[in-house]
Short mmCIF file of C-alpha atoms in Angstrom, two decimals:
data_model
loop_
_atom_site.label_atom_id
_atom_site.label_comp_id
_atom_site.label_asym_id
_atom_site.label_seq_id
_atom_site.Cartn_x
_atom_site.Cartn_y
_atom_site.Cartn_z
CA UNK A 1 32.96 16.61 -18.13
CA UNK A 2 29.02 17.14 -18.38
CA UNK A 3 27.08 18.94 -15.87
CA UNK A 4 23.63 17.29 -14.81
CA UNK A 5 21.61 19.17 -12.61
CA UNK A 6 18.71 17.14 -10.98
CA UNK A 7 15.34 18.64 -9.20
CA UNK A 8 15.21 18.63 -5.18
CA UNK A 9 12.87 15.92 -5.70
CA UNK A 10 15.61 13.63 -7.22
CA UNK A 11 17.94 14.93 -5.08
CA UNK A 12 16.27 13.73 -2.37
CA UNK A 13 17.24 10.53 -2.75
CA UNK A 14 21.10 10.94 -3.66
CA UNK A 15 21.70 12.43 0.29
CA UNK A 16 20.62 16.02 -1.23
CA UNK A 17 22.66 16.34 -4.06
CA UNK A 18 21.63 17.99 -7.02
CA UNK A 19 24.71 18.69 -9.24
CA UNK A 20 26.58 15.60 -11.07
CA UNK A 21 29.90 15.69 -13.01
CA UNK A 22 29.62 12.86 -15.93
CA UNK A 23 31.73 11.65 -18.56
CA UNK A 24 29.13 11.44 -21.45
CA UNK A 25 29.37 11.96 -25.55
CA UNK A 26 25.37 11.82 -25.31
CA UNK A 27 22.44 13.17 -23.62
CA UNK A 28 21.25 9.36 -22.76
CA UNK A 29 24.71 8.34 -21.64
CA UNK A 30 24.92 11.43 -19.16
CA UNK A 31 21.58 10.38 -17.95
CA UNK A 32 22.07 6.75 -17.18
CA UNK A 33 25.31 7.47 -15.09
CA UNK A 34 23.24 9.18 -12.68
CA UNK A 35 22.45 7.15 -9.74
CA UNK A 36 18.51 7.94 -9.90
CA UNK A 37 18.26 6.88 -14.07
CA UNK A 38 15.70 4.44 -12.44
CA UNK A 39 13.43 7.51 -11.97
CA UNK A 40 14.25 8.85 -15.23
CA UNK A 41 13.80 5.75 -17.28
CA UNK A 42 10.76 3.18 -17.14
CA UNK A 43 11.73 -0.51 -16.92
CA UNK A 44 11.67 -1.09 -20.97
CA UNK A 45 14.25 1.78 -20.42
CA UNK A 46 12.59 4.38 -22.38
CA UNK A 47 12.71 7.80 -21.10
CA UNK A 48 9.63 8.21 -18.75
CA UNK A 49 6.82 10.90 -20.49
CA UNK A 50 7.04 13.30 -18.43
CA UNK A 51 10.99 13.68 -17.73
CA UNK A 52 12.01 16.58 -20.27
CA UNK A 53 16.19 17.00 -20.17
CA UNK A 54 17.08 20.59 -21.60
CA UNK A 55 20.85 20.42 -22.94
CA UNK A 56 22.12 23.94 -22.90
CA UNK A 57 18.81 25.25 -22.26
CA UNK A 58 17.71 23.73 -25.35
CA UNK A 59 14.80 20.86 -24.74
CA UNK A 60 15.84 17.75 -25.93
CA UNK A 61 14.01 14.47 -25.73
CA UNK A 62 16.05 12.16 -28.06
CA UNK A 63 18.68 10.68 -26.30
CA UNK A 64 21.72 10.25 -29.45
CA UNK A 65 21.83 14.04 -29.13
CA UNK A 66 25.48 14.42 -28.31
CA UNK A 67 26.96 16.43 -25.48
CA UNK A 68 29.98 19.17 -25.72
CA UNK A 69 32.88 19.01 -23.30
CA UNK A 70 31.18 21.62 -21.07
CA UNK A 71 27.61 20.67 -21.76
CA UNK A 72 25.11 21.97 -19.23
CA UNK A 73 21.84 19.24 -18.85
CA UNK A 74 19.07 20.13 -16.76
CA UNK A 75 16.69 17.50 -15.77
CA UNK A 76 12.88 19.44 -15.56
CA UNK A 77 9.56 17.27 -14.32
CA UNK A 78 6.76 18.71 -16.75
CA UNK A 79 4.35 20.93 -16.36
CA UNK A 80 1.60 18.77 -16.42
CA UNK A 81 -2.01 20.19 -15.49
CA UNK A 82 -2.58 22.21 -12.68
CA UNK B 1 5.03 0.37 25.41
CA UNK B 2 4.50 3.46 23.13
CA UNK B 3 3.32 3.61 19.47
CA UNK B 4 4.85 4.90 15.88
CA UNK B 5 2.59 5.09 13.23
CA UNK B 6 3.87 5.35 10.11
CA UNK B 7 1.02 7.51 8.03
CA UNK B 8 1.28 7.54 4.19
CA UNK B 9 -0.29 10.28 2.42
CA UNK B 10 -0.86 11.84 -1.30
CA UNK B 11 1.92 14.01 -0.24
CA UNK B 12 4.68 12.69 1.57
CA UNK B 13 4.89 10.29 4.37
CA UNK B 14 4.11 11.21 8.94
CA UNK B 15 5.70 9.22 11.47
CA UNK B 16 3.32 9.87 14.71
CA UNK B 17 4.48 8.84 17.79
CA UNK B 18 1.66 8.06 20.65
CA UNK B 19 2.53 7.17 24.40
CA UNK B 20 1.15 4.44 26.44
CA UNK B 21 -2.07 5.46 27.06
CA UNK B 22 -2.32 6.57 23.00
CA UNK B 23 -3.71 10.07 24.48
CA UNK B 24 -0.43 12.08 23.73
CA UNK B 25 0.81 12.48 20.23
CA UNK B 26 3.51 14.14 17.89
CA UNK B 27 3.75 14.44 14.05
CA UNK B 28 6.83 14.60 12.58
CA UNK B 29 7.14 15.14 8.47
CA UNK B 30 6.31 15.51 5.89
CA UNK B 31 9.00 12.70 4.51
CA UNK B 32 9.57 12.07 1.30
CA UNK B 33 7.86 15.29 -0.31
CA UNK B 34 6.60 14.63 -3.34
CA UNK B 35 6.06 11.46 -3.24
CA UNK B 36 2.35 9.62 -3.01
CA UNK B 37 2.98 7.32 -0.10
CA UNK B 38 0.55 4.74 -0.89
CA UNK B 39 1.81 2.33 2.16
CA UNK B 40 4.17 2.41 4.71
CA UNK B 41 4.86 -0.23 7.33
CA UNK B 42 7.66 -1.08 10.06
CA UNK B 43 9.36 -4.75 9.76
CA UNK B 44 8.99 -5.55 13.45
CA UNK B 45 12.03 -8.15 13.11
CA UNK B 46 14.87 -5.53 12.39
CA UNK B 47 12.60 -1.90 12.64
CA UNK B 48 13.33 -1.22 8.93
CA UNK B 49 10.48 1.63 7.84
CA UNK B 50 9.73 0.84 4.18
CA UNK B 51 7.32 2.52 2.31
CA UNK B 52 5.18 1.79 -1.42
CA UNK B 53 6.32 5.39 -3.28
CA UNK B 54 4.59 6.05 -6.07
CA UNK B 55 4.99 9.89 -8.11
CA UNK B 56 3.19 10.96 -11.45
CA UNK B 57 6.48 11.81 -13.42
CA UNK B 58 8.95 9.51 -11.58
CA UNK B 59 7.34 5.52 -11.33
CA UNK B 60 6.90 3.31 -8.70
CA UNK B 61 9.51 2.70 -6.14
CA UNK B 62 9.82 0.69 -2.72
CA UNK B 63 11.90 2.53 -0.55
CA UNK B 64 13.36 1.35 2.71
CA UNK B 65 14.99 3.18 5.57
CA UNK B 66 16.84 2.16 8.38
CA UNK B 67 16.99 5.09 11.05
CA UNK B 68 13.41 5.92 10.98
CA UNK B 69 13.02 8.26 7.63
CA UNK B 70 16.23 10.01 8.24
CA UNK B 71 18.08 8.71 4.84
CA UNK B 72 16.38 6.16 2.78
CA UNK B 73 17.48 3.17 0.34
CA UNK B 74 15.41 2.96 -3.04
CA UNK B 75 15.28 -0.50 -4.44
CA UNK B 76 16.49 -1.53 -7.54
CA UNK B 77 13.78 -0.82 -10.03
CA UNK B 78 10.64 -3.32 -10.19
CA UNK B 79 10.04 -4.53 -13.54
CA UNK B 80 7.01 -6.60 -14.97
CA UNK B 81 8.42 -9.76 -17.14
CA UNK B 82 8.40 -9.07 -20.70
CA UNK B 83 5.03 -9.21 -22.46
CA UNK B 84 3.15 -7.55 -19.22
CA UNK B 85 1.95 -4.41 -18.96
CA UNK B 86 4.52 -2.09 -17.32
CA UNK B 87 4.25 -1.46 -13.57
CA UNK B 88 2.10 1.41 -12.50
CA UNK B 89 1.84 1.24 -9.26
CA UNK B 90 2.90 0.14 -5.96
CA UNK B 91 0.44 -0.45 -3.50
CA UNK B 92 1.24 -2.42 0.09
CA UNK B 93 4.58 -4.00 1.52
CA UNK B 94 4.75 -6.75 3.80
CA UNK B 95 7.49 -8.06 5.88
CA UNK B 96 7.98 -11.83 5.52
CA UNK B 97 7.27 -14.56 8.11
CA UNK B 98 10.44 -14.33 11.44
CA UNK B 99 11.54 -17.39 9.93
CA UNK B 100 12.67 -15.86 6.49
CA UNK B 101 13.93 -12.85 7.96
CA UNK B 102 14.94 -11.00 4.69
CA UNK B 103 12.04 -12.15 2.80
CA UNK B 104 9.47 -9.09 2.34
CA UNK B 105 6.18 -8.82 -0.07
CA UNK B 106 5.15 -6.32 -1.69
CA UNK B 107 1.70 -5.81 -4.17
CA UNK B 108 1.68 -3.70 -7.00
CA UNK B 109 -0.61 -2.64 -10.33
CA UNK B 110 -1.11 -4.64 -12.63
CA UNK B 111 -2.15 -7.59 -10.70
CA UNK B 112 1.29 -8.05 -9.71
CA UNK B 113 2.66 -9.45 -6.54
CA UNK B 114 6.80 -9.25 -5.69
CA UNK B 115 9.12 -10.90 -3.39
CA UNK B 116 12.41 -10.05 -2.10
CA UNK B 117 14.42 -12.20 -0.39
CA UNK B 118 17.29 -9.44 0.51
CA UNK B 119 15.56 -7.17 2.80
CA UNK B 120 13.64 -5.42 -0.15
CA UNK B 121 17.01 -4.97 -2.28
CA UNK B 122 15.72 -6.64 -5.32
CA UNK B 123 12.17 -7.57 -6.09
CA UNK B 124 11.50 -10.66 -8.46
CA UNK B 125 7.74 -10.82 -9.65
CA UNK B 126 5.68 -14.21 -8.19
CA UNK B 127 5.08 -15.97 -11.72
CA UNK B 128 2.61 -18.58 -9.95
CA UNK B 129 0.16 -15.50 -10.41
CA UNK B 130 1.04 -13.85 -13.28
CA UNK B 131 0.20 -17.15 -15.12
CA UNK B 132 -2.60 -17.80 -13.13
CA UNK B 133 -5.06 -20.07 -15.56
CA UNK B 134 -8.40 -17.34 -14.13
CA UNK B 135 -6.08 -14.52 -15.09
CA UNK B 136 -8.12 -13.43 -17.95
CA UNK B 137 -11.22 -13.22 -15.78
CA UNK B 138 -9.64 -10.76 -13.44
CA UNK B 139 -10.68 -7.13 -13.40
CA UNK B 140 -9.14 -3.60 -12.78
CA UNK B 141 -11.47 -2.56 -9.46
CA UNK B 142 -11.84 1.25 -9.01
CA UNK B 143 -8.74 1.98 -7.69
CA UNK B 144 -6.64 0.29 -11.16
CA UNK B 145 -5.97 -3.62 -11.17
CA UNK B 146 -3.91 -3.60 -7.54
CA UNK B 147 -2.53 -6.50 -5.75
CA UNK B 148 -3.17 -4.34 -2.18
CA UNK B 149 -3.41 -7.22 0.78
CA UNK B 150 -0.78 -9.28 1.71
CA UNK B 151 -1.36 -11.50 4.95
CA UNK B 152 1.44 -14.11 6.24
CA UNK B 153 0.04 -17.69 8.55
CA UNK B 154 1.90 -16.92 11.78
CA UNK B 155 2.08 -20.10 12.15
CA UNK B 156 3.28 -21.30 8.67
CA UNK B 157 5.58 -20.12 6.67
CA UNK B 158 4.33 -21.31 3.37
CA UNK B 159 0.55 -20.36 3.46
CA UNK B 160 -0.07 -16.47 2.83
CA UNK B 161 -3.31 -14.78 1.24
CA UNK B 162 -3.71 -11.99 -1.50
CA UNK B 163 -6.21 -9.77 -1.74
CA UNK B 164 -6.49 -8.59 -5.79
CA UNK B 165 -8.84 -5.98 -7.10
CA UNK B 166 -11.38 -7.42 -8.76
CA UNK B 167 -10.00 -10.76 -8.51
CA UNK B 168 -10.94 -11.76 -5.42
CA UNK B 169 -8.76 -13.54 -2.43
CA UNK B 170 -6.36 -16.23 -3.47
CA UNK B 171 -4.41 -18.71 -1.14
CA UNK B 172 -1.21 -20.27 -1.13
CA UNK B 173 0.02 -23.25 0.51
CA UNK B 174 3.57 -23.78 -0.64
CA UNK B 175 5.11 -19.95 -0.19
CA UNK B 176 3.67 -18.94 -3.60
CA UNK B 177 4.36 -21.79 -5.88
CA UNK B 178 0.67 -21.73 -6.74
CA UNK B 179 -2.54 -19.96 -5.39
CA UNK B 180 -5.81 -21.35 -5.21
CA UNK B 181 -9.04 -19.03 -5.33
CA UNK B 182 -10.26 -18.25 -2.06
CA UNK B 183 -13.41 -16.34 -2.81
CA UNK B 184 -16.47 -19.33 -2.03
CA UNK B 185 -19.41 -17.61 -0.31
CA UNK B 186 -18.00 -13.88 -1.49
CA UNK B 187 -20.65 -12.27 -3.98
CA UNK B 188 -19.98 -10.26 -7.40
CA UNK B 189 -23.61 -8.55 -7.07
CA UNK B 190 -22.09 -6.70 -9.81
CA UNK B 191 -21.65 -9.14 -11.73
CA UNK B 192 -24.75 -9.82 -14.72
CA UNK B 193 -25.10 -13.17 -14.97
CA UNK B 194 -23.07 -15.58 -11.96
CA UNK B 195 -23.31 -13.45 -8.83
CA UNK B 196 -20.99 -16.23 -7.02
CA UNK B 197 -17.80 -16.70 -9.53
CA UNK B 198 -14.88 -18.51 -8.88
CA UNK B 199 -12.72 -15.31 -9.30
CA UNK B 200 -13.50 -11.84 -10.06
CA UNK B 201 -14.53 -10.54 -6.88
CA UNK B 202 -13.65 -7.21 -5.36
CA UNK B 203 -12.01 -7.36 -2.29
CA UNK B 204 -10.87 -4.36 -0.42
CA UNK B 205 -9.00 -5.56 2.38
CA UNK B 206 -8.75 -9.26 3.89
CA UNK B 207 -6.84 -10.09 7.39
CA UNK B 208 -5.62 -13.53 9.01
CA UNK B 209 -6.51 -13.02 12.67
CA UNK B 210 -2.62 -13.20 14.16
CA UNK B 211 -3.55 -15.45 17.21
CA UNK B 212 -6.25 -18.04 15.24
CA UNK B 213 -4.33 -17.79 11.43
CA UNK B 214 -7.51 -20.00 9.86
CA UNK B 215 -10.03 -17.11 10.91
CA UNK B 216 -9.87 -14.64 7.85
CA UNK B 217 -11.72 -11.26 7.91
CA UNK B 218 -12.71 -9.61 4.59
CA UNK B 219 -14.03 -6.15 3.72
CA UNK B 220 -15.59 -6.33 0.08
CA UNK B 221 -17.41 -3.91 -2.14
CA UNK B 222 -20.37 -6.34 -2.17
CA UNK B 223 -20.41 -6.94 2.16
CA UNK B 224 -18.39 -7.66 4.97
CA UNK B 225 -17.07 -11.25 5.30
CA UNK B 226 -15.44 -14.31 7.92
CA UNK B 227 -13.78 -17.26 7.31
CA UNK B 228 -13.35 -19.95 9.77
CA UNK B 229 -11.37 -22.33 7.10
CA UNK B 230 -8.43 -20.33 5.27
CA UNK B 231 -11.00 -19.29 2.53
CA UNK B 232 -12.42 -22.18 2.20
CA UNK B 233 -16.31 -20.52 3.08
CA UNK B 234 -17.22 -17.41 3.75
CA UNK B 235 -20.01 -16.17 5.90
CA UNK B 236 -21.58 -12.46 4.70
CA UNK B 237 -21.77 -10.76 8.05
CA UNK B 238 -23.57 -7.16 7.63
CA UNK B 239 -27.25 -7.33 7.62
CA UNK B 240 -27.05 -7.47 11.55
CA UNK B 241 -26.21 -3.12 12.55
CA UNK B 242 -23.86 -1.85 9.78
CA UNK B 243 -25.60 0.56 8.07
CA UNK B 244 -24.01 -0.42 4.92
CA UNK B 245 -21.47 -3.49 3.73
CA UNK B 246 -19.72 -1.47 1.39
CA UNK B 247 -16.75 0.11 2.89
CA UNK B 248 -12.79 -0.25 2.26
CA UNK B 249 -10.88 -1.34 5.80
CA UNK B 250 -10.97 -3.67 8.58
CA UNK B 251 -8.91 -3.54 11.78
CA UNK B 252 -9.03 -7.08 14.41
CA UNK B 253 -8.12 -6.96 17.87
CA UNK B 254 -4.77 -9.59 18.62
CA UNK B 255 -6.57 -10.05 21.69
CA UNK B 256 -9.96 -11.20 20.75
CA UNK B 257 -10.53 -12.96 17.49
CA UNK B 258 -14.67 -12.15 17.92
CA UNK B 259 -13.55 -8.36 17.82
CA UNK B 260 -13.58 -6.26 14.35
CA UNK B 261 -13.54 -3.17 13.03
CA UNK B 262 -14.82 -1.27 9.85
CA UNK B 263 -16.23 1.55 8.80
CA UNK B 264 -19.31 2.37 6.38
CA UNK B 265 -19.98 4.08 3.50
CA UNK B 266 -23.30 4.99 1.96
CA UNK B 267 -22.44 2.74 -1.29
CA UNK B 268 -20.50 2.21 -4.50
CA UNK B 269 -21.45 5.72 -6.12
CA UNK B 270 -21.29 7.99 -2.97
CA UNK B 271 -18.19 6.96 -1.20
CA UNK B 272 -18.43 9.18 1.87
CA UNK B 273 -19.15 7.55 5.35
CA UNK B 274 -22.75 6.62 5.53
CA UNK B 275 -25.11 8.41 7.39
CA UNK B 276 -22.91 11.81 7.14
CA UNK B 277 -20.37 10.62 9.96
CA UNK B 278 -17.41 9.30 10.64
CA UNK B 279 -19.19 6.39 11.96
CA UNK B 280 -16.59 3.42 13.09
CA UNK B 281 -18.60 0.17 14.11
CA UNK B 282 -17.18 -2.57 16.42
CA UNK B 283 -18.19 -6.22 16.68
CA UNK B 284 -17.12 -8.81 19.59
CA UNK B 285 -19.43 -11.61 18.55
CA UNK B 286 -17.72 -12.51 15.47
CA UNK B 287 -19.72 -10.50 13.20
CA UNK B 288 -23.63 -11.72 14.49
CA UNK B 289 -24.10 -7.74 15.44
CA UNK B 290 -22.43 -4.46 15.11
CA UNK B 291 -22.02 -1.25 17.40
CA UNK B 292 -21.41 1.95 16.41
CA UNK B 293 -18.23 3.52 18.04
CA UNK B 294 -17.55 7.17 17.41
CA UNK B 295 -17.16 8.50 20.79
CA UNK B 296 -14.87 11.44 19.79
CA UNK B 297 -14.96 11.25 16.40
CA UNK B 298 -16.68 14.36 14.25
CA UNK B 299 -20.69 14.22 14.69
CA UNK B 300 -20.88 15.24 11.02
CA UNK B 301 -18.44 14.34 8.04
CA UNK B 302 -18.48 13.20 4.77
CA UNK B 303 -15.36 11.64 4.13
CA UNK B 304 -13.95 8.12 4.15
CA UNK B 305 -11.41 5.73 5.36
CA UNK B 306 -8.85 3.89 3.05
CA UNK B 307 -8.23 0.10 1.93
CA UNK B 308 -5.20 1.04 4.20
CA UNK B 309 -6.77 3.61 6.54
CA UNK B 310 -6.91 1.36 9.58
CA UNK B 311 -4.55 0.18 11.81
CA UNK B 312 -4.42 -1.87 15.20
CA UNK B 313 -1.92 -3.25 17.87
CA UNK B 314 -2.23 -4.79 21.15
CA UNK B 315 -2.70 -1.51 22.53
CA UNK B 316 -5.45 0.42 20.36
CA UNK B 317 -6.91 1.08 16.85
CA UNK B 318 -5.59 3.91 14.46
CA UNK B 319 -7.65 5.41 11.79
CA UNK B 320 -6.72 8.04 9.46
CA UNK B 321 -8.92 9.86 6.84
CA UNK B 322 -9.00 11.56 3.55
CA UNK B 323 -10.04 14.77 4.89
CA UNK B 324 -6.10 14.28 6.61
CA UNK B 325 -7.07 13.75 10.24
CA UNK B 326 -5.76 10.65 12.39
CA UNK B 327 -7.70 9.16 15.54
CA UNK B 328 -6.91 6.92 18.05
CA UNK B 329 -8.81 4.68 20.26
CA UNK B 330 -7.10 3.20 22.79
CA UNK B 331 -7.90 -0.96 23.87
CA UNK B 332 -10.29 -0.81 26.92
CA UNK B 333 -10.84 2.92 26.66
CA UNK B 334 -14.13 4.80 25.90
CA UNK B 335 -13.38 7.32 23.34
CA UNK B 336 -11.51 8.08 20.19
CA UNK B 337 -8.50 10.82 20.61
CA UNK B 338 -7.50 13.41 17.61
CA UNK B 339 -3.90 12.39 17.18
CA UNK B 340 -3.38 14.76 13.97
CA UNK B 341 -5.43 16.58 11.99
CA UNK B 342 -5.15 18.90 8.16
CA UNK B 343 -2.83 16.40 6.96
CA UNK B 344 -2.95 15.77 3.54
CA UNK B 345 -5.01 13.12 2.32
CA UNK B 346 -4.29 9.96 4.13
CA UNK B 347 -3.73 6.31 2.06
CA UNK B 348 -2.55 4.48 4.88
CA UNK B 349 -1.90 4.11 8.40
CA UNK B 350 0.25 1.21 10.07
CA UNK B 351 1.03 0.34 13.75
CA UNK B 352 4.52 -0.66 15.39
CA UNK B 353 6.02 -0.46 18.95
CA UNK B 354 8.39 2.44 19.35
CA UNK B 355 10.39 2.96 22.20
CA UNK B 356 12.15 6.74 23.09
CA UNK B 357 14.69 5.94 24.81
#
């Protein structure tokens, strides 16, 4: 299983929780099994700009890049001006 | 009966509650931190609070809750039909007429209006204006190209008016099947050549009077605006006591179809409410003279009200600012009362009863 942790923001609107347990062999499958990939993807299903998933603490935007058993993802909103 | 207004802001959403006499008032949020709340309205046929969500990283959502804010319901992703641009956006939702009662609308940028018809579930873009033949001639108004008023016939369930910016107003008559400009009498003084166009106006807020649905009321960049005929005409109001027409909202009164509301400011380029203050002006003859009505409001401010920064009921008129303050003026009574102030900058305010008990 793949751990996906999610900011408060997101978590917000799963009842408050921010830690998921997914079966996933990629970084894009363990991010469309969560229930807010609407947020993460835009509606041509690309992942939205500013969404940047670190796998392992390693930032990685493409989404074939495959997952270990115990693969840690953390969903981070960029830094974006300000 | 007591008041809830829902009060969207560029950081999170209020829920004010006002008793009878609209003098008392508590705040309660913010809801849905993070999130630019660019509307939020109560469906007065089940209560359901739904809101137009909109955040820089995330998209644009419509989210809808059912015990007041508490938890919330996101709907299924909007989506623009292949070969649009994607959505940006989502500006205004609008419960549908009592006799569709899980039909809502909801307006959104680009130029795109959306209907559900299971209580805001799924959203299904209205292709009747997406292919609309004066498409090409419409323009992205200040504010992006937003589909921002929505406004149901009471008293028909298949006429309802847009409000597009810069389109202009558009009307249908068969529950949005097709749409027929609505914008005769408006003026495009910005505009080079034909100050009178068929389309391509920029209309910031139009209103169907709830008790006499063929009496329209339109706030426009280029004036203030009535029309006795669904559209049909429209008569420029503003050279009669408003010390400018350019402004964003306009409240009515349920009670009196003579009575409006707006509120100045000094033009295009300033945006601030003319004459340095918060300057609210009332008319009860239809629009043949205004009256300044800021008893209670700041003497001096610079700030401005909204496209969706004024409400009304049968009991009052609600307006909220950018500078995050919220005043009430209750129907019959002389003066405006603070109902919240330093929150943050306010993109909409909307009126429903609310009961405590």
């Amino acid at each position: 299983m793949v751990l996906v942790l999610i900011p408060s923001l997101l978590a917000a609107q799963t009842g408050g929780r921010g830690r998921f347990e997914v079966e996933a062999a990629t970084l894009g499958e363990a991010l469309r099994a969560l229930p807010i990939a609407d947020l993460l993807f835009d509606e041509r299903g690309e992942l939205r700009p500013l969404v940047n998933p670190f796998v392992d603490k390693s930032l990685e935007r493409d989404l074939t890049t495959p997952l270990q058993a115990h693969s840690e993802v953390r969903v981070v909103a960029a830094i974006a001006g300000g | 009966m007591s008041v809830l207004l829902p009060v969207g802001t560029r950081k999170g959403l209020f829920l004010l509650r006002g008793d009878e006499s609209r003098r008392s008032w508590e705040v309660e949020g913010p809801l849905l931190k993070g999130w630019e709340v660019f509307h939020a309205t109560v469906d007065p046929r089940d209560g359901a609070l739904y809101v137009a969500a909109n955040n820089f990283v995330y998209g644009a959502t419509v989210q809808r809750s059912d015990d007041l804010g508490k938890t919330w319901e996101r709907s299924e992703q909007l989506a623009m039909p292949d070969g649009q641009e994607p959505l940006k956006r989502m500006w205004h939702v609008e419960p549908g007429h009592p006799s569709q009662p899980a039909t809502l609308w909801a307006g959104g940028d680009p130029h795109v209006l959306f209907r559900s018809d299971d209580g805001g579930a799924t959203w299904e873009p209205n292709r009747a204006l997406l292919e609309h033949s004066t498409r090409d001639r419409w323009q992205p108004g200040f504010g992006g190209p937003c589909l921002h008023s929505i406004q149901l016939d009471p008293t028909d369930a298949r006429r309802l008016y847009v409000g597009i910016s810069a389109a202009g107003v558009f009307r249908s008559d068969d529950g949005g099947e097709s749409w027929t400009p609505a914008n005769k009498g408006t003026a495009a003084d910005f505009m080079e050549d034909d100050k009178f166009p068929e389309v391509g106006q920029c209309v910031h807020k139009v209103l169907v009077h709830p008790a006499r649905p063929d009496r329209l009321w339109q706030q426009n960049h280029c004036g203030v605006y009535r029309s006795d005929d669904r559209g049909e005409s429209w008569e420029r109001l503003e050279g009669n006591g408003l010390p400018s027409g350019f402004g964003f909202p306009i409240a009515l009164d349920p009670g009196d179809p003579d009575v409006a509301y707006v509120v100045p400011e000094d033009g295009a380029e300033g945006r601030v409410t003319a004459g340095g203050r918060l300057g609210v002006y009332r008319t009860t003859d239809g629009g043949a003279s205004w009256e300044l009505h800021m008893d209670g409001l700041p003497a001096r401010a610079w700030t401005a009200v909204k496209r969706e920064g004024l409400a009304y009921d049968d009991g009052g008129v609600y307006l909220g600012t950018q500078s995050g303050s919220v005043f009430a003026l209750a129907t019959g009574d002389g003066g405006w009362v603070d109902a919240a102030a330093q929150l943050p900058e306010i993109l909409s305010v909307e009126a429903a009863e609310w009961s405590s008990s």
